[in-house]
Each structure stands twice: as structure tokens, then as C-alpha cells.
PDB file of C-alpha atoms in Angstrom:
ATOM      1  CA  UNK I1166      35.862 107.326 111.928  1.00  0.00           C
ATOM      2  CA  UNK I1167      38.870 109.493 111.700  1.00  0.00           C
ATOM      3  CA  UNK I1168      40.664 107.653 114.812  1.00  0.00           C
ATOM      4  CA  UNK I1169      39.933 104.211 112.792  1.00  0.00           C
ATOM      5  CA  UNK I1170      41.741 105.472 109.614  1.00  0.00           C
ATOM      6  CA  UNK I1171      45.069 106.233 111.674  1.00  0.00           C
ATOM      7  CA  UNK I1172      44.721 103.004 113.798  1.00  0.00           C
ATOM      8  CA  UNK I1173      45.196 101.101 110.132  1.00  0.00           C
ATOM      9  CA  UNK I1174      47.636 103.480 108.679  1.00  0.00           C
ATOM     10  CA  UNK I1175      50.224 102.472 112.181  1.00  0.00           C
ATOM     11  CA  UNK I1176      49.137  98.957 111.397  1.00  0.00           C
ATOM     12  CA  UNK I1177      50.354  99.272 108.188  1.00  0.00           C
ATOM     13  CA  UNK I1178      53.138 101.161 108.929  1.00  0.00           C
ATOM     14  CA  UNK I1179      54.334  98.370 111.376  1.00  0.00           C
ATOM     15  CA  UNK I1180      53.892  95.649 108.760  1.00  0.00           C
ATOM     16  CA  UNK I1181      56.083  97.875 105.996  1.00  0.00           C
ATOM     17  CA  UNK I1182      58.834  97.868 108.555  1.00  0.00           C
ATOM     18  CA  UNK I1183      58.842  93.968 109.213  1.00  0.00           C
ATOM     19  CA  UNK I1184      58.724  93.347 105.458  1.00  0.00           C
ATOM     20  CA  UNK I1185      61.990  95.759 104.921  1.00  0.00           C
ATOM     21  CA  UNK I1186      63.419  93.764 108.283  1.00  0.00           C
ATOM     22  CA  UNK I1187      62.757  90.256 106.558  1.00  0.00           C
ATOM     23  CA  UNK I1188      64.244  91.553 103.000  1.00  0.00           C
ATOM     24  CA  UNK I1189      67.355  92.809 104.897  1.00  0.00           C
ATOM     25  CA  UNK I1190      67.404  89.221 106.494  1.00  0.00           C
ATOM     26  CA  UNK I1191      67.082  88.122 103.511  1.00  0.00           C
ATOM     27  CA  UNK I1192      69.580  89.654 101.831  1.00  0.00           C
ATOM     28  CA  UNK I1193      71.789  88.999 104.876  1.00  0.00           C
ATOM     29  CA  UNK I1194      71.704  85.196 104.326  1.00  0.00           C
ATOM     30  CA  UNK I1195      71.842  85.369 100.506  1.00  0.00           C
ATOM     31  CA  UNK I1196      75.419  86.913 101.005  1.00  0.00           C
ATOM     32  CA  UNK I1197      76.393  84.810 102.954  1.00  0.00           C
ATOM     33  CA  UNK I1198      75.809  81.556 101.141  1.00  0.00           C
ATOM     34  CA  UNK I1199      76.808  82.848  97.934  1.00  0.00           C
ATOM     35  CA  UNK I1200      79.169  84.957  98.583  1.00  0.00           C
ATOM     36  CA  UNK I1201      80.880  84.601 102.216  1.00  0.00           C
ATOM     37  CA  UNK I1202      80.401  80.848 103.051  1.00  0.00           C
ATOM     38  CA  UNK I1203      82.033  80.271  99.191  1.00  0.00           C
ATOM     39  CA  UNK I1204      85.123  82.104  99.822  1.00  0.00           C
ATOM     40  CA  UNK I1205      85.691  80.103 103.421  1.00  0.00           C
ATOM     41  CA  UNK I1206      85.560  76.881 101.798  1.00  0.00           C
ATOM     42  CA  UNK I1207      87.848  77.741  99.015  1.00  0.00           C
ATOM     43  CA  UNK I1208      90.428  79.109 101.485  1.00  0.00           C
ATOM     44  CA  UNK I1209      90.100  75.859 103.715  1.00  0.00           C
ATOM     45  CA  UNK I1210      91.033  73.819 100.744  1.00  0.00           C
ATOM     46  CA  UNK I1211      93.868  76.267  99.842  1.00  0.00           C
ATOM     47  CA  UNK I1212      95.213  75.977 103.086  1.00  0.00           C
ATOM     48  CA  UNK I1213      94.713  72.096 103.042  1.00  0.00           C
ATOM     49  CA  UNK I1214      96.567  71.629  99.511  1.00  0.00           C
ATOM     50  CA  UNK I1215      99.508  74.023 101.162  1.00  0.00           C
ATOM     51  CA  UNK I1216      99.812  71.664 104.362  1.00  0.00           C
ATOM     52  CA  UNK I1217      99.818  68.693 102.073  1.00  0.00           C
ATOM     53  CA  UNK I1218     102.254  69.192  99.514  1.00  0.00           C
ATOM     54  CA  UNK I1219     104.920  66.984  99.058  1.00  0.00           C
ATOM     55  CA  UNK I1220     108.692  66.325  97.119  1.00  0.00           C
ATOM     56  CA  UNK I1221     107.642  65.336  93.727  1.00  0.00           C
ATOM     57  CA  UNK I1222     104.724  66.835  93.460  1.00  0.00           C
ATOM     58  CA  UNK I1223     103.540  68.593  90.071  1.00  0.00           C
ATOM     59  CA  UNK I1224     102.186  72.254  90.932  1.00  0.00           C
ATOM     60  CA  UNK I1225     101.712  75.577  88.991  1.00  0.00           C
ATOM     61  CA  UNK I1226     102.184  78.661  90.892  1.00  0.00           C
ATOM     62  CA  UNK I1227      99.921  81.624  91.185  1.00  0.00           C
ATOM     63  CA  UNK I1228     102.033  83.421  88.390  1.00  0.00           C
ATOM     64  CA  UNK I1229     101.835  80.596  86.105  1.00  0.00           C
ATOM     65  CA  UNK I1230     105.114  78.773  86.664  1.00  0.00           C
ATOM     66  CA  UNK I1231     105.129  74.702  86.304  1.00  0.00           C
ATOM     67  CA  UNK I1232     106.850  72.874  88.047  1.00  0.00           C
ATOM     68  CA  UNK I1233     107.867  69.965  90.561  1.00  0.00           C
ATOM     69  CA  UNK I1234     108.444  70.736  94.263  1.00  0.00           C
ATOM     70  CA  UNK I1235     112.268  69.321  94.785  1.00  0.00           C
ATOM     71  CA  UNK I1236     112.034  70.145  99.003  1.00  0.00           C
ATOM     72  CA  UNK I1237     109.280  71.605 101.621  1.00  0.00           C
ATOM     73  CA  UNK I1238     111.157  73.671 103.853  1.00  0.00           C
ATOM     74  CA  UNK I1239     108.320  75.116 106.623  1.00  0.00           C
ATOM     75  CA  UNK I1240     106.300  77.610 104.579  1.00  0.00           C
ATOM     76  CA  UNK I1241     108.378  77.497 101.422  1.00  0.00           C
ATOM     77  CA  UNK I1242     109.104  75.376  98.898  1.00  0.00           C
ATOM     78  CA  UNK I1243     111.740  74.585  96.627  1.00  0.00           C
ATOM     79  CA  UNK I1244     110.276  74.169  92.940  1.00  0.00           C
ATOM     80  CA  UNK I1245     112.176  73.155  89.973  1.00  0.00           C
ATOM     81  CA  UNK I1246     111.237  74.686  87.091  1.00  0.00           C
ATOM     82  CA  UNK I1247     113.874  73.115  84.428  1.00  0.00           C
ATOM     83  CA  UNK I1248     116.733  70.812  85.104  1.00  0.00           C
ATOM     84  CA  UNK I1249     119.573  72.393  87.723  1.00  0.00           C
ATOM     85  CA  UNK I1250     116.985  75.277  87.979  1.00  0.00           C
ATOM     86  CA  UNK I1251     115.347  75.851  91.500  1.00  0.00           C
ATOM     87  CA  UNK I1252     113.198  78.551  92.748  1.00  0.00           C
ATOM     88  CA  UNK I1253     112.254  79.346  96.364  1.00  0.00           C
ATOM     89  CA  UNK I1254     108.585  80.613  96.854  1.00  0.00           C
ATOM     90  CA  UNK I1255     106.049  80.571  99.556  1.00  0.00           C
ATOM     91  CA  UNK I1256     103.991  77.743  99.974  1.00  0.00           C
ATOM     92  CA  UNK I1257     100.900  80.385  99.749  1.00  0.00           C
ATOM     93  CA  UNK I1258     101.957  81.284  95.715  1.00  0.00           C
ATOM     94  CA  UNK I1259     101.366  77.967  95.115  1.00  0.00           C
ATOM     95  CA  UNK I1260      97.990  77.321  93.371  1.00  0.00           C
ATOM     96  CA  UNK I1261      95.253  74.800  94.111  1.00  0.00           C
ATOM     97  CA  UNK I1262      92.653  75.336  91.430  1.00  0.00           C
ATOM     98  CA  UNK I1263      95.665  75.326  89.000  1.00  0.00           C
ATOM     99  CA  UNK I1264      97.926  72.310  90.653  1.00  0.00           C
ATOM    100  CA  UNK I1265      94.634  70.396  90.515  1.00  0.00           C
ATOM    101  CA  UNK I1266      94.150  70.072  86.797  1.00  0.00           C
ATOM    102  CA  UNK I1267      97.446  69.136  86.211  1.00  0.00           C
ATOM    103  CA  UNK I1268      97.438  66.135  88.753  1.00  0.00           C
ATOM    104  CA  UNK I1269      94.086  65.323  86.962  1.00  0.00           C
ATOM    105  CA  UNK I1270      95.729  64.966  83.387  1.00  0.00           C
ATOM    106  CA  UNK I1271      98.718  62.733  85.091  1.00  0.00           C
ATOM    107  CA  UNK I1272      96.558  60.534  86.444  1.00  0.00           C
TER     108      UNK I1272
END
């Protein structure tokens, strides 16, 4: 009787440690699809936006500045801010989310 009792308390023991192996799985794959995979995407289309930037374009910078880009020069641009005033910056200041809203009202 007594060697019964243990066989089902190692059964049960091995079942307890495949249920904490699923929910750490589990919680595995939840961070990555709404966490990791999220974050990947929304750098790809940063990184697309910065290769695809153009003269004439209407962006808004990271810090807030508007502007239009005037020249693409490699990774940096030249954005004017005002008339006569130009501003050098990295292509990587420049803001998608932000840039994206704006060519939404022009259009």
C-alpha cells in the first residue's frame, strides 16, 4: 500500500514539473509576440522610412523639430527648419511615427 502512495506522489510530481515547463513556454512565446516581435517590426520600418527619405520631404525630428529635408547626404540630412535656416542631423533623429502624420494631413 505504502509503495503505491509514493508511486502516485512521483507521478504527480512529474506532471507539476511539465505544467511549470509549458507555463514557462508559455510565457516564452507571449513575450515574444507582444513584446519582442513588436519592437522588430517597428525598427524595420524605422530603418525603411530612413533609407527612403528624400529632398522635399516634410519630417519632424525625434526632438520635435518640423521641417523639410533640403539634401540627403549618406546618413545625414540637411533639414530646413525656417527660410535660410538649415540644420544637419542624423538620418536616425528623424521620426517615423511622427513624419507619418504629417504626410497624412498633406495629402
Amino acid at each position: 500500500m505504502l509503495g503505491i502512495a509514493a508511486i502516485l506522489l512521483q507521478v504527480d510530481a512529474g506532471n507539476s514539473q511539465m505544467i511549470n515547463l509549458i507555463f514557462i513556454v508559455g510565457m516564452v512565446v507571449v513575450f515574444y509576440f507582444f513584446m519582442i516581435r513588436p519592437q522588430q517590426q517597428k525598427q524595420k520600418k524605422q530603418k525603411e522610412f530612413a533609407d527612403s527619405i528624400k529632398k522635399g520631404d516634410q519630417v519632424i525630428t525625434v526632438g520635435g523639430m518640423h521641417g523639410k529635408i533640403a539634401a540627403v547626404e549618406g546618413d545625414t540630412v540637411l533639414l530646413e527648419v525656417d527660410r535660410g535656416v538649415k540644420v544637419k542631423m542624423e538620418k536616425s533623429s528623424l521620426s517615423f511615427e511622427n513624419s507619418a502624420t504629417v504626410s497624412k494631413k498633406e495629402a
